Short mmCIF file of C-alpha atoms in Angstrom, two decimals:
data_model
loop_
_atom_site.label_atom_id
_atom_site.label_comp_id
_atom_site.label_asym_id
_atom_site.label_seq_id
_atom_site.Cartn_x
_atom_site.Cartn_y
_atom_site.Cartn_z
CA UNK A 268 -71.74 46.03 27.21
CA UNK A 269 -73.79 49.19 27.72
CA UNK A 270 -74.86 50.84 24.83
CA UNK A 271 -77.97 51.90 25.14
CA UNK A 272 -77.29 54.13 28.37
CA UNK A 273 -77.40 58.32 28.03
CA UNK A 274 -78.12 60.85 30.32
CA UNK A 275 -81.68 61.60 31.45
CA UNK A 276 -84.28 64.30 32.66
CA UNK A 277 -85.82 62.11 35.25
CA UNK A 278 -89.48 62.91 36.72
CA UNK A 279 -91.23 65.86 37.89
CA UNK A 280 -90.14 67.12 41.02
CA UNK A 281 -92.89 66.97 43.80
CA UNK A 282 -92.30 67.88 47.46
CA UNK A 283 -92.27 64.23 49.20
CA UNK A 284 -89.03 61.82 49.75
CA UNK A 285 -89.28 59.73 46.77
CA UNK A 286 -88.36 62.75 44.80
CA UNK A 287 -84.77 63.53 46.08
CA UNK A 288 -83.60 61.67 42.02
CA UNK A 289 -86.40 63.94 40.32
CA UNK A 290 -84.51 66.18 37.46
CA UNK A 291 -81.50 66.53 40.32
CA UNK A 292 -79.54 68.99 37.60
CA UNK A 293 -82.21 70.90 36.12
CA UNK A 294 -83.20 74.48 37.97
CA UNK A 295 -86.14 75.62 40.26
CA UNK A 296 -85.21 76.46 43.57
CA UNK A 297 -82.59 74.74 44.73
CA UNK A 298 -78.76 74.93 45.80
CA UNK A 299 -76.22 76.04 42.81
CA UNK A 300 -74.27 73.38 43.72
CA UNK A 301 -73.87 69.78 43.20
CA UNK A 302 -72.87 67.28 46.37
CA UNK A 303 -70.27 65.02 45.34
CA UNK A 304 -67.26 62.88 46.24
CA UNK A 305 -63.86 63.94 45.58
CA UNK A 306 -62.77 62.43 42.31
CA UNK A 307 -59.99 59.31 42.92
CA UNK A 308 -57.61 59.78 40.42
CA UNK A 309 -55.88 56.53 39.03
CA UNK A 310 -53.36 55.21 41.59
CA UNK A 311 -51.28 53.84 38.71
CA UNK A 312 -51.40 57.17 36.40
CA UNK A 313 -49.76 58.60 40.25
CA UNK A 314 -47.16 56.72 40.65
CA UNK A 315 -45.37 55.18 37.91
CA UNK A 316 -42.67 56.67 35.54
CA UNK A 317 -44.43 58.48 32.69
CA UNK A 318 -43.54 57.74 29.07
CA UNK A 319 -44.69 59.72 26.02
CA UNK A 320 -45.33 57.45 22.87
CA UNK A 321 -44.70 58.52 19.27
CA UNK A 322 -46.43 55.53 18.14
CA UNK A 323 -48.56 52.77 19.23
CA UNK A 324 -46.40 50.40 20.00
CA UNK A 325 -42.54 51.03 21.43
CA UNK A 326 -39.60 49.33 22.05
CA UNK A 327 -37.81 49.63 25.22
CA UNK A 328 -34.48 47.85 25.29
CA UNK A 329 -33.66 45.98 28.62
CA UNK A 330 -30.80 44.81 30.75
CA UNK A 331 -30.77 40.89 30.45
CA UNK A 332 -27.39 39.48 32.04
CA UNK A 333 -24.83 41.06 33.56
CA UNK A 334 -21.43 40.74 32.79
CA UNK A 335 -18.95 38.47 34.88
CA UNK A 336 -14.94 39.65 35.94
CA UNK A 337 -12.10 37.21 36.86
CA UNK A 338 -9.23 37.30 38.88
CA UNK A 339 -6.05 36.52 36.28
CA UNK A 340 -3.76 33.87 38.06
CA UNK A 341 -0.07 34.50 37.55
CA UNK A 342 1.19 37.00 35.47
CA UNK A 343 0.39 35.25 31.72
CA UNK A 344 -3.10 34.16 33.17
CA UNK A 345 -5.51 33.71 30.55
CA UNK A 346 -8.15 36.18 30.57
CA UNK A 347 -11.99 35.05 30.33
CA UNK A 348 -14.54 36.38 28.59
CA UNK A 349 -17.99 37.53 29.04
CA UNK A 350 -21.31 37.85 27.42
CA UNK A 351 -23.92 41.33 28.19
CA UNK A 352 -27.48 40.79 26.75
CA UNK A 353 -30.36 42.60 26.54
CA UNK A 354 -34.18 41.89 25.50
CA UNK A 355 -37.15 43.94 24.45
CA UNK A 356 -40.08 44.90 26.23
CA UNK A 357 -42.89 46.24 24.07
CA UNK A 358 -45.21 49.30 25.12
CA UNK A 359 -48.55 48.83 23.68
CA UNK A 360 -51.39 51.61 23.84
CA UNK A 361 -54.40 50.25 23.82
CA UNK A 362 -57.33 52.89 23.60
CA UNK A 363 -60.04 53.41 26.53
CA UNK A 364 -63.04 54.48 25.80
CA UNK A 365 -66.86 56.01 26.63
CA UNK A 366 -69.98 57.87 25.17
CA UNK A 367 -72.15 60.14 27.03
CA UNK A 368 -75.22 60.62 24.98
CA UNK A 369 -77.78 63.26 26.29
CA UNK A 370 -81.17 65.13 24.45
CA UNK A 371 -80.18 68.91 23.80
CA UNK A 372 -83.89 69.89 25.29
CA UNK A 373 -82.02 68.51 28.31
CA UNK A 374 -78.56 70.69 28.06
CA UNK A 375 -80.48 73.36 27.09
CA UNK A 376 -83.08 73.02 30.41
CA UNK A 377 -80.15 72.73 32.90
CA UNK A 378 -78.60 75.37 34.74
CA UNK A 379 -75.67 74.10 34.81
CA UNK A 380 -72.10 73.18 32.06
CA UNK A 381 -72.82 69.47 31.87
CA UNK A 382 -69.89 68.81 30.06
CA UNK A 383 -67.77 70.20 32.66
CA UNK A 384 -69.77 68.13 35.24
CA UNK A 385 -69.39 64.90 33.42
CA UNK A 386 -65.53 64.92 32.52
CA UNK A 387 -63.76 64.69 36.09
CA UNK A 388 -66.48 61.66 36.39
CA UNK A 389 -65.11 60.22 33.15
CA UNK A 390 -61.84 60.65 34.15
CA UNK A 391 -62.53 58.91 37.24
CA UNK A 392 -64.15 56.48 35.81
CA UNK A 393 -60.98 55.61 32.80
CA UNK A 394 -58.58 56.02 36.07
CA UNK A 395 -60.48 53.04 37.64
CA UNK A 396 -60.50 50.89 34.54
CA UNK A 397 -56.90 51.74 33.83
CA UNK A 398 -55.72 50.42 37.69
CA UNK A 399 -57.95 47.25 37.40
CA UNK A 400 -56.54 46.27 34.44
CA UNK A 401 -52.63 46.80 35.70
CA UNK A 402 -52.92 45.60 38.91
CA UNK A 403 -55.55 42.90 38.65
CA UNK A 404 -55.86 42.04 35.00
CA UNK A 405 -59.10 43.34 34.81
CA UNK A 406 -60.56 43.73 31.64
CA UNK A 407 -56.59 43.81 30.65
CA UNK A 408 -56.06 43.74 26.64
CA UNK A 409 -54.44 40.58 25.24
CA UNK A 410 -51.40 43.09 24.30
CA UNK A 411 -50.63 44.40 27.80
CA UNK A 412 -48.14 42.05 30.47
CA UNK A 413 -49.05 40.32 32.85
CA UNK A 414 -51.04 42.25 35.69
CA UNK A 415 -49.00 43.33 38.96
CA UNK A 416 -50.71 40.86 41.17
CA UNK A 417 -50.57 38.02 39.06
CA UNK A 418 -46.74 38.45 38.56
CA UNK A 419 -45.98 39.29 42.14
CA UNK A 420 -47.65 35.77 42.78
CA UNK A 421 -45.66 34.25 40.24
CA UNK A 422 -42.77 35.65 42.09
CA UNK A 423 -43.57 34.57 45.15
CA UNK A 424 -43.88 37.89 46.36
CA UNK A 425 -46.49 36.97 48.70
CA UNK A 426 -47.77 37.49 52.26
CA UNK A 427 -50.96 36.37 53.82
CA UNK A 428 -52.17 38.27 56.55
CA UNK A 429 -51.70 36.76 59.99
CA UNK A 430 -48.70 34.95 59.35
CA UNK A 431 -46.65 37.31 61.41
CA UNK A 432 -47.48 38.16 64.97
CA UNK A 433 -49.59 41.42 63.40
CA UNK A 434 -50.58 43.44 60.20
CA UNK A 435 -46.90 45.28 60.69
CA UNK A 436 -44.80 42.45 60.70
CA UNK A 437 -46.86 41.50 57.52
CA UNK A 438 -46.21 44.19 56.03
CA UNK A 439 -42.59 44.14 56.99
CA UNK A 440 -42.48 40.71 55.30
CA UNK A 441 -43.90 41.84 52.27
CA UNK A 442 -41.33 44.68 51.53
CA UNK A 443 -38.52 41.43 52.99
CA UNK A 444 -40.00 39.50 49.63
CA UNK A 445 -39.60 42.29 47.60
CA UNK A 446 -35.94 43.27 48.78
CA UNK A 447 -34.68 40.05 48.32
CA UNK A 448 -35.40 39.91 45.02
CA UNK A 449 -32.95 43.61 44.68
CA UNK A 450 -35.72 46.08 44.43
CA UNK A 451 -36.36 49.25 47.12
CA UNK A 452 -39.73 49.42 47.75
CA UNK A 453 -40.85 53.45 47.69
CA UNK A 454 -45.26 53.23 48.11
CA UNK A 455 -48.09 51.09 48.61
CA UNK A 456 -51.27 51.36 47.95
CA UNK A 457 -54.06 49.29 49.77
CA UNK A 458 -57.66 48.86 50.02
CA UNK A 459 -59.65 50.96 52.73
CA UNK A 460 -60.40 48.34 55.48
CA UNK A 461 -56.21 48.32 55.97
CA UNK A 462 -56.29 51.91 57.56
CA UNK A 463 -58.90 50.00 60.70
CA UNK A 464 -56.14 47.21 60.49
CA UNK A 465 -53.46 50.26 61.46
CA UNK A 466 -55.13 52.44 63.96
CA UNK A 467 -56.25 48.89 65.42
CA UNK A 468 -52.71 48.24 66.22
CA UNK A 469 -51.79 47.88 69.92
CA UNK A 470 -47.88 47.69 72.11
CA UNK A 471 -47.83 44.74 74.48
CA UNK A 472 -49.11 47.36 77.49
CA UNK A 473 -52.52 47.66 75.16
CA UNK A 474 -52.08 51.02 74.09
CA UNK A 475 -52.75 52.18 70.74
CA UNK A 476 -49.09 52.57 68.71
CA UNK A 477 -50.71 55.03 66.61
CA UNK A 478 -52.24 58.12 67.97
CA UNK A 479 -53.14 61.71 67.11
CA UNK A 480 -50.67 64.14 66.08
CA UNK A 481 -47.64 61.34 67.09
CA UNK A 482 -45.36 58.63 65.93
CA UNK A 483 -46.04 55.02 66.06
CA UNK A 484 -43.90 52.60 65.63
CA UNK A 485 -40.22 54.00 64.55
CA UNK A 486 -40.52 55.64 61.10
CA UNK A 487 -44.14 54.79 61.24
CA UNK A 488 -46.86 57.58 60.46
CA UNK A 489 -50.76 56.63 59.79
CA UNK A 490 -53.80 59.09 60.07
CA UNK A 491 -51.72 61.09 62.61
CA UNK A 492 -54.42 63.76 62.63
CA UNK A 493 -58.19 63.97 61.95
CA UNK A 494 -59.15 63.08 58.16
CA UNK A 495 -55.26 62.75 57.27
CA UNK A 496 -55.43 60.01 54.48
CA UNK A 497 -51.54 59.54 53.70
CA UNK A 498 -49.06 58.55 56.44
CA UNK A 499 -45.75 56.01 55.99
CA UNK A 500 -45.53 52.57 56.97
CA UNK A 501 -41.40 51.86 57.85
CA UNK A 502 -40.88 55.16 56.31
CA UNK A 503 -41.96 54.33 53.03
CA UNK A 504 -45.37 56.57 51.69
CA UNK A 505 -48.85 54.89 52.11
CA UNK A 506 -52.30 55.44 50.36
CA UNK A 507 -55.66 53.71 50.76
CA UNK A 508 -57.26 53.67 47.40
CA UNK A 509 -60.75 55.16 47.09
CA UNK A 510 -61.90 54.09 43.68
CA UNK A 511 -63.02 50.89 45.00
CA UNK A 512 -60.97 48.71 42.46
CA UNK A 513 -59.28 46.78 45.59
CA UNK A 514 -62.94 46.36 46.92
CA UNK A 515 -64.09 44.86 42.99
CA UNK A 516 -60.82 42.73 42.94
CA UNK A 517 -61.97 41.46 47.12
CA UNK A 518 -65.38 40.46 46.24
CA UNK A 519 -64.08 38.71 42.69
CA UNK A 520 -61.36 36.61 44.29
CA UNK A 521 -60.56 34.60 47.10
CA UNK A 522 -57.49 35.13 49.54
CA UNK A 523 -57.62 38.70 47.56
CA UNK A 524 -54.89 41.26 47.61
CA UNK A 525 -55.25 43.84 50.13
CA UNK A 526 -52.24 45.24 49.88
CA UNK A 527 -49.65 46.48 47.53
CA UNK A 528 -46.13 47.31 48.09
CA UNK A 529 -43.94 48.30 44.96
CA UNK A 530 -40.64 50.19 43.34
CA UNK A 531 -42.88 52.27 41.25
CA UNK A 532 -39.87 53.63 39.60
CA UNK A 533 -39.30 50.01 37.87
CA UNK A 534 -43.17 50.74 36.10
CA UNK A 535 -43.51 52.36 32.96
CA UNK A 536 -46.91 54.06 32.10
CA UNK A 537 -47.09 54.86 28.45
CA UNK A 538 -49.19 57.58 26.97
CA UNK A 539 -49.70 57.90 23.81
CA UNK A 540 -52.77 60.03 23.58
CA UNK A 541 -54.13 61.89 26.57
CA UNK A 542 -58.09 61.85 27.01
CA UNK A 543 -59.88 64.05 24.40
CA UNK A 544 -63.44 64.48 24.47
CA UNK A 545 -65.51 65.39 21.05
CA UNK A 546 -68.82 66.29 20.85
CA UNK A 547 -71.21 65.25 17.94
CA UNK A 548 -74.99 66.10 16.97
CA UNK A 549 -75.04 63.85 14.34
CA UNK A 550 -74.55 59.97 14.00
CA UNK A 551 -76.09 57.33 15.17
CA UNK A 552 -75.23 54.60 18.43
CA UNK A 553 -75.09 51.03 17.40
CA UNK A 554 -74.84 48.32 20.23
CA UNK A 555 -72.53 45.14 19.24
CA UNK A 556 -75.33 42.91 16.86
CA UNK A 557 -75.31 46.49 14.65
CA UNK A 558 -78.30 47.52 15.75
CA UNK A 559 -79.17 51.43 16.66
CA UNK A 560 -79.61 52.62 20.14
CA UNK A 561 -79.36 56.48 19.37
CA UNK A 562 -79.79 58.60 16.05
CA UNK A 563 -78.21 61.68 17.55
CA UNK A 564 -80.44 63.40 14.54
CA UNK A 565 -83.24 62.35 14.41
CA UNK A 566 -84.10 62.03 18.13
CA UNK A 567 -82.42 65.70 18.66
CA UNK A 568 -79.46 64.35 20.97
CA UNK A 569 -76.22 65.00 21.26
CA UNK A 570 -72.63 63.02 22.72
CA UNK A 571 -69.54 63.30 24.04
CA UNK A 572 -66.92 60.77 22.93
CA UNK A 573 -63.91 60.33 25.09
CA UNK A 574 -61.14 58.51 24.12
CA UNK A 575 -57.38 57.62 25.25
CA UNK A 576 -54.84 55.56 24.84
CA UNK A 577 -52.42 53.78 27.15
CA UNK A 578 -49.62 51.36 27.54
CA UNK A 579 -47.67 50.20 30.64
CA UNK A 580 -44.60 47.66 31.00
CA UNK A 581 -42.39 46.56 33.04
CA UNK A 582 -39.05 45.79 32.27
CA UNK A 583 -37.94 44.03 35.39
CA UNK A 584 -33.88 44.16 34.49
CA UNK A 585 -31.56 41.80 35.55
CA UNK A 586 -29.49 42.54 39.23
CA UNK A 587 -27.01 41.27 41.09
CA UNK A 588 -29.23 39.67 44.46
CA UNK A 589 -31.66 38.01 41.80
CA UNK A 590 -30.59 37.07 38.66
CA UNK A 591 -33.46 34.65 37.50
CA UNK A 592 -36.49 37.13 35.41
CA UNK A 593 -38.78 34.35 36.79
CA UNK A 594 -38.06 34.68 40.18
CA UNK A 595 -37.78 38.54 41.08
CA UNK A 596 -40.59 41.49 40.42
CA UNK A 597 -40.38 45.27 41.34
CA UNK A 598 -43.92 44.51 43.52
CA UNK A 599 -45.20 42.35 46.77
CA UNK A 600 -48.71 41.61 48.07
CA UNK A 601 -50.79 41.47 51.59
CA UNK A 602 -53.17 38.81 50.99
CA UNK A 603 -56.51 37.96 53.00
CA UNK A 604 -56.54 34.58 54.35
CA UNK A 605 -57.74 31.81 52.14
#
């Protein structure tokens, strides 16, 4: 673990190539602005039903088996009985983390609000850990379920690219695994190198099926005009994710998910505290063997602690098309080929 990390100056600036990294935030003559990517909020935080938490762990009471009606023979037919049960699913928020240390000489050299600079990035950055951890296990606390991909699998809610005569009959099989288990798919999410997959896609005369500005396929939208990002696959809403956790999970794993297609509405994203971000001039930094990286004091620092606390579930109640917990989840994959 990183704990002896913090921001720094850098070198003097001098007017030759290697310099471009030299003091990039601190002011001479140079642009007021700083280049950057658009920050990639977390796909998860997006799209799943939000729940506020009084405490850190909640109870959430859930449809277990359904009850059964019978046809009364005769007039003085016995009537039958039947049973409804329900079991718990447990919310627990688990707290996320960081410190940004930085020396006040520093801050006070700069031309520019560092703190305001740093927080989308750490945002970003507890958005990424937040979506590897849900939908790949990442990293996952011992507390939190089972991650999406892992339970999808143990669903058998699984496609592997190339079984079907293209990537969109794939996909069409992937939202078949999750219908048949009752659920109505309503997003996916998927790593970058599935958009090429897309606009790659040709009609048996050779010609692209999807094309500026027009339909492909029936219901089918994808990058239908220059930079679009969003389109619909079968009329369901589709988003590449840009935070690079489906490129982390491809290089970690083999036959990798590449796609995800999901009832979001069946997820449950607690909150129990939103990030809040202190700022301290005294204390010191300790790495994990208790010894001191930082003494905010003495070295004239100072640090920004961020902190939050999540919880996700989900419930996965009983329905009528799949009544076995084992064999049904609100979620199917596109994997890569072995």
């Amino acid at each position: 673990m990183p704990y002896n990390d913090y921001v720094q100056r850098g070198t003097i600036p001098t007017q030759v190539t290697t310099a471009n990294g030299a003091q990039p935030l601190l002011p001479d003559d140079m642009q007021k602005e700083i280049i950057k990517n658009a920050i990639e909020m977390s796909a998860t935080g997006r799209y799943m039903k939000k729940r506020r938490m009084a405490r850190g762990v909640q109870r959430q009471p859930v449809l277990d088996q359904k009850p059964t009606a019978y046809f009364v023979t005769g007039d003085t037919g016995l009537k039958q009985t039947t049973n409804v049960a329900w079991r718990n699913v447990f919310l627990n928020a688990e707290e996320l983390a960081v410190i940004v240390p930085i020396p006040i000489n520093l801050t006070r050299d700069m031309d520019y609000d560092i703190w305001n600079e740093v927080r989308p990035e750490i945002e970003e950055a507890i958005g990424v850990a937040l979506d590897a951890a849900i939908l790949f296990g990442t990293n996952a606390p011992s507390s939190w379920p089972t991650a999406i991909a892992t339970a999808a699998i143990a669903a058998a809610n699984t496609v592997t690219q190339g079984t079907g005569v293209d990537i969109a009959a794939d996909i069409n099989n992937v939202l078949g695994a999750m219908e048949s288990d009752g659920y109505f798919p309503n997003g996916y999410i998927f790593r970058q190198d599935v958009r090429a997959s897309l606009r790659g896609l040709r009609t048996t005369t050779n010609a692209f099926v999807f094309k500026d500005d027009e339909v492909g396929a029936s219901n089918m939208t994808f990058g239908n005009s220059a930079g679009a990002r969003d389109g619909t696959i079968f009329g369901i809403p589709a988003r590449p994710l840009m935070n690079g956790v489906f490129e982390a999970h491809n290089t970690a794993a083999a036959n990798a998910t590449k796609l995800i297609a999901a009832d979001w509405s069946q997820f449950i994203l607690g909150v129990r505290e939103e990030i809040e971000m202190k700022v301290f001039d005294q204390g010191v930094i300790q790495d994990s063997l208790g010894d001191i990286q930082f003494n905010l004091l003495q070295q004239d620092m100072i640090a920004a602690r961020f902190v939050c606390r999540f919880a996700w579930a989900c419930p996965n109640p009983v329905n009528r098309t799949q009544s076995t917990q084992a064999s049904r989840y609100p979620a199917s994959l596109l994997r890569d080929a072995a």
